mmCIF file of C-alpha atoms in Angstrom:
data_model
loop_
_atom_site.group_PDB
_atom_site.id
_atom_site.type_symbol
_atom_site.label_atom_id
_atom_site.label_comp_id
_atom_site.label_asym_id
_atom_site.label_seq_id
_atom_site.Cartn_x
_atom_site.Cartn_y
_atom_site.Cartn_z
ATOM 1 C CA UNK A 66 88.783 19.049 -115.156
ATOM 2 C CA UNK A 67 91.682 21.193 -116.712
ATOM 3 C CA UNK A 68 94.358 19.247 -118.367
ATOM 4 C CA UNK A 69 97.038 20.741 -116.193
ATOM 5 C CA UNK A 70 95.396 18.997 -113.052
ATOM 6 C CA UNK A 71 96.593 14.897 -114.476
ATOM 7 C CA UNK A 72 99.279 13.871 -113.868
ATOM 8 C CA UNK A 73 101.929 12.756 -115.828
ATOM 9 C CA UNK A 74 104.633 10.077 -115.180
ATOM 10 C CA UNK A 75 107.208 9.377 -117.842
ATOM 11 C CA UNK A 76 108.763 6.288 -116.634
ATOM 12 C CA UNK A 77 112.473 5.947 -116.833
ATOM 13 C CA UNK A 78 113.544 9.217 -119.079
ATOM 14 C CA UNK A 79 115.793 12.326 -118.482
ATOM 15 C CA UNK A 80 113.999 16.116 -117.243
ATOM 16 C CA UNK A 81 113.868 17.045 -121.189
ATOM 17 C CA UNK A 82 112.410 13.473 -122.162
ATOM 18 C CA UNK A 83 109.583 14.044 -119.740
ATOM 19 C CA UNK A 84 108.848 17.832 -120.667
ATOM 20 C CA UNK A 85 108.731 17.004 -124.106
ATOM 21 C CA UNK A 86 106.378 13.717 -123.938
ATOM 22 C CA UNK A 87 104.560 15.460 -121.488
ATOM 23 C CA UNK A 88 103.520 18.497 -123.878
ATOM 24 C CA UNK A 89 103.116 16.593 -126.952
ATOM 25 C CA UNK A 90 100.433 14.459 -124.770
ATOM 26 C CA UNK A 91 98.474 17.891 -123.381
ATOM 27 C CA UNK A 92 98.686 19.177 -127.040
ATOM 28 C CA UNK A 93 96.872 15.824 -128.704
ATOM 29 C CA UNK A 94 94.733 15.772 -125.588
ATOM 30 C CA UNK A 95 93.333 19.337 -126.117
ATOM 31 C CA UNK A 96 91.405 18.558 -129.065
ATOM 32 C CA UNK A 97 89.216 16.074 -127.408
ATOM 33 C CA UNK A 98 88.490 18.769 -124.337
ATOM 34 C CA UNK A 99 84.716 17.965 -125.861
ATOM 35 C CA UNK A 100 84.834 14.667 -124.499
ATOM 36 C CA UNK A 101 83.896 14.159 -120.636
ATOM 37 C CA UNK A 102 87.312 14.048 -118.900
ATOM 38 C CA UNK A 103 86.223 14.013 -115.168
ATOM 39 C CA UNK A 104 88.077 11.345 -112.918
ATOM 40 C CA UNK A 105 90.946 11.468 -114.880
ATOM 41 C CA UNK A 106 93.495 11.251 -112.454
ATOM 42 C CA UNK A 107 96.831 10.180 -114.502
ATOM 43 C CA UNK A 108 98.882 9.070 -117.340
ATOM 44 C CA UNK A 109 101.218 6.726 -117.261
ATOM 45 C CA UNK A 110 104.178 6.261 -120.009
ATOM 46 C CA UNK A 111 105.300 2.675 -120.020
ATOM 47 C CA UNK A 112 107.641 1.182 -122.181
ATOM 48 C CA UNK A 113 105.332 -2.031 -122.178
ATOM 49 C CA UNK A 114 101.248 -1.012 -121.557
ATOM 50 C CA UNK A 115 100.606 -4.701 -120.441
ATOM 51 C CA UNK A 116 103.324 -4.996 -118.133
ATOM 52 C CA UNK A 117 102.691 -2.263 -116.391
ATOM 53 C CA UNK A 118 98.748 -2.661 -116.416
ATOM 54 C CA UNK A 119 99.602 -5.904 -114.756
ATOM 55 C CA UNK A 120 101.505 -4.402 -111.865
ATOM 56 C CA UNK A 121 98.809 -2.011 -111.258
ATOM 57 C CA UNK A 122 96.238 -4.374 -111.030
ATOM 58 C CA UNK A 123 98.540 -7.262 -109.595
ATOM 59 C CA UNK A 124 97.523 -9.043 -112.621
ATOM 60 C CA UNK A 125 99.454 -11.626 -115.146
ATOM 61 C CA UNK A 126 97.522 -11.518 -118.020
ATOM 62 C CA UNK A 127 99.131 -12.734 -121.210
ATOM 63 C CA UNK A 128 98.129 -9.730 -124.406
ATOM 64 C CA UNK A 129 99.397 -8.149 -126.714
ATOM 65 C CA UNK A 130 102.804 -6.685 -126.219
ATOM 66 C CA UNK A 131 102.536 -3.929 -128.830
ATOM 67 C CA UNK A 132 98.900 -2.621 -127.450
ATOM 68 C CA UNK A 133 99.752 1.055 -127.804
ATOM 69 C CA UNK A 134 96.875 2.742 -124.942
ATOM 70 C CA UNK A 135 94.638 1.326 -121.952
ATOM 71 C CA UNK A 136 92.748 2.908 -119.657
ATOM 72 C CA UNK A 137 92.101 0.796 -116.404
ATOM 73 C CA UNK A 138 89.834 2.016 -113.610
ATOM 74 C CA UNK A 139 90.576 2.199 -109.822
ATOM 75 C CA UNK A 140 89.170 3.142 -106.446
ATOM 76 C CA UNK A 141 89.704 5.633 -103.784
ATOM 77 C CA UNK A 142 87.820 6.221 -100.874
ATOM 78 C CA UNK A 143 84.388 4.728 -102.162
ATOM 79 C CA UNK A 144 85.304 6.960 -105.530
ATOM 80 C CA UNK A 145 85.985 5.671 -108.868
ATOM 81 C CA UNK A 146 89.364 7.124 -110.716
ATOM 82 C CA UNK A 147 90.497 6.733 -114.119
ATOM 83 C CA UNK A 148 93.803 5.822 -115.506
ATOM 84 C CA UNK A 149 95.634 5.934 -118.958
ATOM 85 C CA UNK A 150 98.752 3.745 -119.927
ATOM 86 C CA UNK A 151 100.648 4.907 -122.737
ATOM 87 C CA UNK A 152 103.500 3.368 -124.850
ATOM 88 C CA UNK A 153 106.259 5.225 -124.678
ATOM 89 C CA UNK A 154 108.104 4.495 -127.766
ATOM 90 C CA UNK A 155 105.030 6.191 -130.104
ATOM 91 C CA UNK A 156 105.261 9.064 -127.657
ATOM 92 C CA UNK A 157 109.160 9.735 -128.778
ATOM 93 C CA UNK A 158 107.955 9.418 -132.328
ATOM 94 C CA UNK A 159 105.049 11.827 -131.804
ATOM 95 C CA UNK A 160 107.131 14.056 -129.970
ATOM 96 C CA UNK A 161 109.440 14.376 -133.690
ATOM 97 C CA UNK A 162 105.926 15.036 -135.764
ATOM 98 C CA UNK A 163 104.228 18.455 -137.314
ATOM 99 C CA UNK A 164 101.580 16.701 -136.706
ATOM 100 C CA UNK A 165 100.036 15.728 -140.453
ATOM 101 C CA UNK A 166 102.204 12.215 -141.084
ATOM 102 C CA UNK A 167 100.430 9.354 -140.778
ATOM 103 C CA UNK A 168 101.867 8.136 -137.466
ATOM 104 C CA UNK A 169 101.036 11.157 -136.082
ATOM 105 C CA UNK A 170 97.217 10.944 -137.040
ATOM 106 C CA UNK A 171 97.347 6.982 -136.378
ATOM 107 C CA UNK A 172 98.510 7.380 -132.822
ATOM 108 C CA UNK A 173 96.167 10.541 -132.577
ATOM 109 C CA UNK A 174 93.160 8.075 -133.467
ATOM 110 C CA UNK A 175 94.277 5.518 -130.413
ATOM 111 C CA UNK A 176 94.457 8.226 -127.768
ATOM 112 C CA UNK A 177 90.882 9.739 -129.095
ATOM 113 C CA UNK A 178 89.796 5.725 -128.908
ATOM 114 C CA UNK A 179 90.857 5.745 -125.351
ATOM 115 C CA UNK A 180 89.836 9.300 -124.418
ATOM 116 C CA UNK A 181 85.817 8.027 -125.402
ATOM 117 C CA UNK A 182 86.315 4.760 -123.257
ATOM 118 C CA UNK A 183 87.360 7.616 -120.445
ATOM 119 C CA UNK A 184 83.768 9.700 -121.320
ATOM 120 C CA UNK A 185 82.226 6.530 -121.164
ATOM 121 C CA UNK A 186 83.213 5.334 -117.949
ATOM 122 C CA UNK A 187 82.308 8.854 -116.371
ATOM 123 C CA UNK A 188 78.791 7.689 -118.249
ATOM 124 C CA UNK A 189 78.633 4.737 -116.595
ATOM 125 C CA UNK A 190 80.174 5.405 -113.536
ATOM 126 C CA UNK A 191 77.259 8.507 -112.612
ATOM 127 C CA UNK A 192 74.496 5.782 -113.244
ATOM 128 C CA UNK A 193 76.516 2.691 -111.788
ATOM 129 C CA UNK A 194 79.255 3.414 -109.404
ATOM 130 C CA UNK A 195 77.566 1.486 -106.267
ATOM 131 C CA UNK A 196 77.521 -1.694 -108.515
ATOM 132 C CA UNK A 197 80.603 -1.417 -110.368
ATOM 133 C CA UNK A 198 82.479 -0.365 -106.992
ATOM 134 C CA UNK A 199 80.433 -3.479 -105.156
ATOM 135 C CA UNK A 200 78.545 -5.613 -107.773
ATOM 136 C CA UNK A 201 78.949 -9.210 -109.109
ATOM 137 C CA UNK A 202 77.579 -11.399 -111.393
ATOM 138 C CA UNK A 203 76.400 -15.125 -110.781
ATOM 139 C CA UNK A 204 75.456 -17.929 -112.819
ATOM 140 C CA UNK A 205 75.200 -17.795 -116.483
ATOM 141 C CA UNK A 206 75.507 -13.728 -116.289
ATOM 142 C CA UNK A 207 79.095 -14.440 -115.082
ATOM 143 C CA UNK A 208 79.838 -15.146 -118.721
ATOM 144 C CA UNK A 209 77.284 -12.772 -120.621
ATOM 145 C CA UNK A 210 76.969 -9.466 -119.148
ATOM 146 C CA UNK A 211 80.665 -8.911 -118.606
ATOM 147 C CA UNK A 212 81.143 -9.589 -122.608
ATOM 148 C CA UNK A 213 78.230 -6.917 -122.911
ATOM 149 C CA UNK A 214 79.513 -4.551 -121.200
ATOM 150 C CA UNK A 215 83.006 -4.480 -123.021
ATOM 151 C CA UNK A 216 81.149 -4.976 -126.752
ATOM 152 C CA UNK A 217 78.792 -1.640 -125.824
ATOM 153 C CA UNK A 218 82.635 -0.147 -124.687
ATOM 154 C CA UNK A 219 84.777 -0.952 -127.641
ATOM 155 C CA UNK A 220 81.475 0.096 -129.811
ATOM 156 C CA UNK A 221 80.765 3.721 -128.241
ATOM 157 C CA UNK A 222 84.462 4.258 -128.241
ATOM 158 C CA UNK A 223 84.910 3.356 -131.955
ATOM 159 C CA UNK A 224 81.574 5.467 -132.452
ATOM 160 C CA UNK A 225 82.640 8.779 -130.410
ATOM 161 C CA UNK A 226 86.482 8.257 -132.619
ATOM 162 C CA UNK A 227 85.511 7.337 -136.199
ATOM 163 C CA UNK A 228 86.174 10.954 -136.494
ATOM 164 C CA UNK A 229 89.567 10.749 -136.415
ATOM 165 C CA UNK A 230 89.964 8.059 -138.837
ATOM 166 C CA UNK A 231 88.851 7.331 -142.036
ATOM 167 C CA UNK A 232 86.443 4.182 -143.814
ATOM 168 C CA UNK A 233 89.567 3.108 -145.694
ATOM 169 C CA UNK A 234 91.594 2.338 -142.716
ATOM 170 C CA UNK A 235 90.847 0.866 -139.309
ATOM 171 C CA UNK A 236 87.247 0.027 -140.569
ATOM 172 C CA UNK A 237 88.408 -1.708 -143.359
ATOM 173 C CA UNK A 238 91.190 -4.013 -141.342
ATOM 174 C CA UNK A 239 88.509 -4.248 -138.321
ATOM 175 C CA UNK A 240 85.681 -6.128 -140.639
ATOM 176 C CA UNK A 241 88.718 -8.092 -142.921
ATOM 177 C CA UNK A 242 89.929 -9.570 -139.080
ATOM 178 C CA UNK A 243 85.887 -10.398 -138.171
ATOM 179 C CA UNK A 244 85.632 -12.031 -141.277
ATOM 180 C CA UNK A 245 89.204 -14.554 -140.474
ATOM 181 C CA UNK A 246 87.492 -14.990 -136.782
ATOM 182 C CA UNK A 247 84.230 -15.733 -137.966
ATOM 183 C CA UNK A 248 85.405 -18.441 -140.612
ATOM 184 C CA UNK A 249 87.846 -19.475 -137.878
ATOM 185 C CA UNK A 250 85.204 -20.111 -135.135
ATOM 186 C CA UNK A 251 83.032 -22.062 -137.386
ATOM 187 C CA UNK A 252 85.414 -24.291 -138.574
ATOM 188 C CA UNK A 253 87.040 -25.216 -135.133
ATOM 189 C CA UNK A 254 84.009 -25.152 -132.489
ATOM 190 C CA UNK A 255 82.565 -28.311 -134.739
ATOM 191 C CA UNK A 256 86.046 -29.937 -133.895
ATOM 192 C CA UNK A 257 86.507 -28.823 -130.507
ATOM 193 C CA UNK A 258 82.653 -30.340 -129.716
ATOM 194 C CA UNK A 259 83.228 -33.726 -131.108
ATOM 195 C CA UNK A 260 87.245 -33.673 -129.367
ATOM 196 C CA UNK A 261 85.103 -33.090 -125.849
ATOM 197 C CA UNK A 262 82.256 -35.456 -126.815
ATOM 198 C CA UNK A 263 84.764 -38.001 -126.909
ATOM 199 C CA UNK A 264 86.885 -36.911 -123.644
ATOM 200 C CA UNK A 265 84.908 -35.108 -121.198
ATOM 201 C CA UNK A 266 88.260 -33.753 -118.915
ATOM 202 C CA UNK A 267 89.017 -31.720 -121.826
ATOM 203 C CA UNK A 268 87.732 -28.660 -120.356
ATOM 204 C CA UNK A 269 90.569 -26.506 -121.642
ATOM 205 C CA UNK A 270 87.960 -26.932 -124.982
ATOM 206 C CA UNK A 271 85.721 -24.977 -122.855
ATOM 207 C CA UNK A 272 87.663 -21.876 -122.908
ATOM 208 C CA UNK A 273 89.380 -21.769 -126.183
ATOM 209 C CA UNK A 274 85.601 -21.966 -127.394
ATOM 210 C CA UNK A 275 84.793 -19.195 -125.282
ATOM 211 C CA UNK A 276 87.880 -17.093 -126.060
ATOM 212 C CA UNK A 277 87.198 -17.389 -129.803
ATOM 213 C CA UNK A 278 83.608 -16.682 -129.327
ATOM 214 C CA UNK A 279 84.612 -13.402 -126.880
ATOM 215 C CA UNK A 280 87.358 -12.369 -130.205
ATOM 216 C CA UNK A 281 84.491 -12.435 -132.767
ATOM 217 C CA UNK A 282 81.690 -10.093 -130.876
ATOM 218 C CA UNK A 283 84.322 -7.936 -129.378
ATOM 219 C CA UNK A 284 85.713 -7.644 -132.975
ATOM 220 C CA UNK A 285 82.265 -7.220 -134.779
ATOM 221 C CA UNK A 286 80.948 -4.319 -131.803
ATOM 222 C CA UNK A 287 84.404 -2.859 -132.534
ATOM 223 C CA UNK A 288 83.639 -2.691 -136.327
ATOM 224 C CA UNK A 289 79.740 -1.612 -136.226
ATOM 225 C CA UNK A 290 81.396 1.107 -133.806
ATOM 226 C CA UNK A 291 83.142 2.464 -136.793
ATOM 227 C CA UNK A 292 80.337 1.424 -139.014
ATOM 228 C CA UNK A 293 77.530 3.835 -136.969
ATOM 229 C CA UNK A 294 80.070 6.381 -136.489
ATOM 230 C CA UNK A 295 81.089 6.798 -140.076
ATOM 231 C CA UNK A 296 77.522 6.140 -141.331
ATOM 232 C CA UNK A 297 78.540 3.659 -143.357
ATOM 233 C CA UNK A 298 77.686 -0.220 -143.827
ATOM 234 C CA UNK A 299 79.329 -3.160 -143.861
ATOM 235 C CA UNK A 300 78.318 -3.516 -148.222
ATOM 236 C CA UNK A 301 80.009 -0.522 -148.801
ATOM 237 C CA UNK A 302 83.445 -1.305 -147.241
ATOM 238 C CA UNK A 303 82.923 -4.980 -148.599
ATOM 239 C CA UNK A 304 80.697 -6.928 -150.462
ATOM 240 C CA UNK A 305 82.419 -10.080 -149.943
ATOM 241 C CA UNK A 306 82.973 -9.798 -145.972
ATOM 242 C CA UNK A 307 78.995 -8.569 -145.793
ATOM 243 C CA UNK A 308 78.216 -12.184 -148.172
ATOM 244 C CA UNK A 309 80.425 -14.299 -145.733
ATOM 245 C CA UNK A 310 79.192 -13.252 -142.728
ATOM 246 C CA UNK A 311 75.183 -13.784 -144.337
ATOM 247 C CA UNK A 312 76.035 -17.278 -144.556
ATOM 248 C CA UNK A 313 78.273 -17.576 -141.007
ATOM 249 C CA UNK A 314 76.756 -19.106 -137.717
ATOM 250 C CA UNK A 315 77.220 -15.115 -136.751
ATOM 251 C CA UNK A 316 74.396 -14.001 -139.106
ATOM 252 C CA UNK A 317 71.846 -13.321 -136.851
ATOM 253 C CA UNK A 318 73.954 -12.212 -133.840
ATOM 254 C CA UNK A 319 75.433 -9.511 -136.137
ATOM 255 C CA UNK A 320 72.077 -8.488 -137.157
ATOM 256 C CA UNK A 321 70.831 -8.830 -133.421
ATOM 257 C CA UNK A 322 74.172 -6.718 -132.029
ATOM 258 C CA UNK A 323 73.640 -4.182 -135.386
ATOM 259 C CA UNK A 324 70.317 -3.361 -133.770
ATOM 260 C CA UNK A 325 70.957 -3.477 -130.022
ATOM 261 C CA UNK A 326 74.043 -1.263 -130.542
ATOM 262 C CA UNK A 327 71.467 1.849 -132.011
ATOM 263 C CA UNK A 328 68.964 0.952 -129.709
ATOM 264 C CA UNK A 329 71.159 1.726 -126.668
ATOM 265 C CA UNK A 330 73.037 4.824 -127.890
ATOM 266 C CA UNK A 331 69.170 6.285 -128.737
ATOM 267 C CA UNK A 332 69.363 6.533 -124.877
ATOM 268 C CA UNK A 333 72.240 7.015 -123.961
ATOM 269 C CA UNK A 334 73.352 8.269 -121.363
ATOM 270 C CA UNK A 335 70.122 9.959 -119.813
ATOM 271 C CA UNK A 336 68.123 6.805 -120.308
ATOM 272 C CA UNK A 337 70.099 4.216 -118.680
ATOM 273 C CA UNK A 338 68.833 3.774 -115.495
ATOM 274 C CA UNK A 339 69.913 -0.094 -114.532
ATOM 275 C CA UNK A 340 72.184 -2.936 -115.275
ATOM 276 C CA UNK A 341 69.414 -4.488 -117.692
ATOM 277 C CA UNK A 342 70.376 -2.190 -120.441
ATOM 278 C CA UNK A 343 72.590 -4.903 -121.062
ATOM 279 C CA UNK A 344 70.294 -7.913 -121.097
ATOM 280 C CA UNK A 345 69.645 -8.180 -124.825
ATOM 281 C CA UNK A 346 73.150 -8.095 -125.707
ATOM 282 C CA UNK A 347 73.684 -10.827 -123.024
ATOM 283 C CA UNK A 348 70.928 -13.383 -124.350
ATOM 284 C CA UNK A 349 71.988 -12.866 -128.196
ATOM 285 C CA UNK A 350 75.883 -13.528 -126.755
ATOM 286 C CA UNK A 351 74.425 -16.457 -125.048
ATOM 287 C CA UNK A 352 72.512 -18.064 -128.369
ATOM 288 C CA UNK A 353 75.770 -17.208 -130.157
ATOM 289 C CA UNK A 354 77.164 -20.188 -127.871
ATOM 290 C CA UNK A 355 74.149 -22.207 -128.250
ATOM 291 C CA UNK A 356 74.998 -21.899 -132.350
ATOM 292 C CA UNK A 357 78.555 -23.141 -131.765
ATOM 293 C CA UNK A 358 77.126 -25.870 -129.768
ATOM 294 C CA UNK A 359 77.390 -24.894 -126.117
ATOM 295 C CA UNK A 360 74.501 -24.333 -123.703
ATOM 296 C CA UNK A 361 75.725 -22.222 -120.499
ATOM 297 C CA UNK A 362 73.328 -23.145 -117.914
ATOM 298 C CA UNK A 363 73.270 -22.619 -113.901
ATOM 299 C CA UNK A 364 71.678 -24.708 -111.466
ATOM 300 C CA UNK A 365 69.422 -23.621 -108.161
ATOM 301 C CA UNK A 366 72.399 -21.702 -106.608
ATOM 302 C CA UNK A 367 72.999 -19.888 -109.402
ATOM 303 C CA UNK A 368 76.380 -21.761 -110.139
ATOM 304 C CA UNK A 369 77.424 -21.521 -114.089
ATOM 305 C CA UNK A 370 77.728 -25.241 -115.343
ATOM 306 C CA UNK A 371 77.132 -26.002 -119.385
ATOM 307 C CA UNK A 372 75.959 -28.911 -121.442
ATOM 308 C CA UNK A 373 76.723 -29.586 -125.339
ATOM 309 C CA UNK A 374 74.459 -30.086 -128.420
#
């Protein structure tokens, strides 16, 4: 689609405001017109991303207030359409940039980030639109193959944008904040086991275990993302973070996602034909539980229940 076809709502500024944000957006955006920008209907400049992602999707979920980009999906008329969110306060420092500081390239690297998750829903969406328009999950796929799915996201987009960073920055940060979950998770999910051993109605345990388990793969298909991309390991940017995570719990579901993740872009997009491309990365996310002691399970119905170790 031609860039001059989205459009563009700047939220609460004067004519000159929105002219200006407006073309510093279509400049950045033109040099990703490589990527596959069909269904992208509009842009959105908030002031707050996750306040206004929750009133478009009627939603009250509690994130991060200074996420800078999302794109959320929607649909028309049977059709899927794509939507980007955008803070508006990087915008108006963007808008004041040649173009070579730092900010500048930083916020250039989060729109190319979200521009790949937009070429990878148009991916997706030409092999899967009936399901993802239609299509639930039951049972102990209710937890696993929605985590799959956004791991294989947050990787391909990382992969498609390592371009526009560099091995010294986000990479570097990503695989320093996997190594603080990683330590994290195996030091509380022994605690949080023996707290619900002891008092079964604690089922908020349940989901903090499942939250921090979600925050490490997330974080580690988000690193191997930049890893792949940049052709790089996880040695080279650190011994010491490579050593830890050897001797984690997460060993062998880092190995296992490390794999997967090359696996899947081999045949990607041509080759995936059906939801199942996700099925390994499911049943390594669901041993990853089993190793922090919780068994997800479903019964004849195909209702999700779990059991501890």
């Amino acid at each position: 689609m031609h860039l001059n076809e989205i459009d563009i709502v700047v939220n609460e500024s004067t004519v000159n405001e929105s002219i200006e944000i407006k073309n510093t957006i279509l400049s950045m955006i033109e040099q990703f017109n490589f990527l596959d920008l069909r269904r992208f209907e509009k842009i959105i400049v908030a002031e707050d991303v996750n306040t206004e992602v929750n009133q478009l999707m009627n939603s009250n979920n509690e994130q991060n207030s200074s996420i800078l980009a999302k794109v959320i999906t929607s649909s028309k008329n049977e059709k899927m359409e794509l939507l980007l969110i955008l803070n508006r306060e990087f915008l108006d420092i963007c808008t004041k940039l040649t173009g070579n500081e730092p900010k500048y390239n930083e916020f250039l690297h989060i729109l190319h980030h979200e521009l790949a998750h937009i070429h990878d829903y148009n991916k997706k969406i030409d092999v899967f639109e009936p399901y993802m328009l239609h299509g639930k999950y039951n049972g102990v796929k209710t937890i696993t193959y929605p985590l799959a799915e956004i791991c294989w996201s947050e990787y391909i987009a990382n992969f498609i944008s390592s371009s526009s960073t560099s091995i010294n920055s986000y990479p570097v940060l990503t695989a320093e904040i996997l190594a603080e979950l990683v330590i994290k998770m195996t030091n509380e999910s022994k605690i949080n086991i023996q707290v619900f051993k002891s008092n079964k109605n604690r089922m908020d345990l349940f989901h903090e275990i499942k939250e921090q388990i979600e925050k490490v793969v997330k974080t580690a298909a988000y690193l191997l993302g930049y890893l792949h991309g940049l052709n790089v390991t996880l040695p080279e940017i650190s011994d010491k973070i490579d050593y830890m995570i050897s001797k984690s719990n997460f060993s062998e579901t880092w190995k296992l996602m490390n794999q997967e993740f090359y696996a899947m872009r081999s045949v990607y997009p041509l080759g995936w034909q059906r939801l199942r491309i996700y099925e390994n990365l499911a049943f390594y996310f669901q041993n990853y539980y089993k190793e922090n002691g919780l068994f997800l399970k479903e019964n004849e119905k195909k209702e999700l229940y779990f059991s501890i170790a």
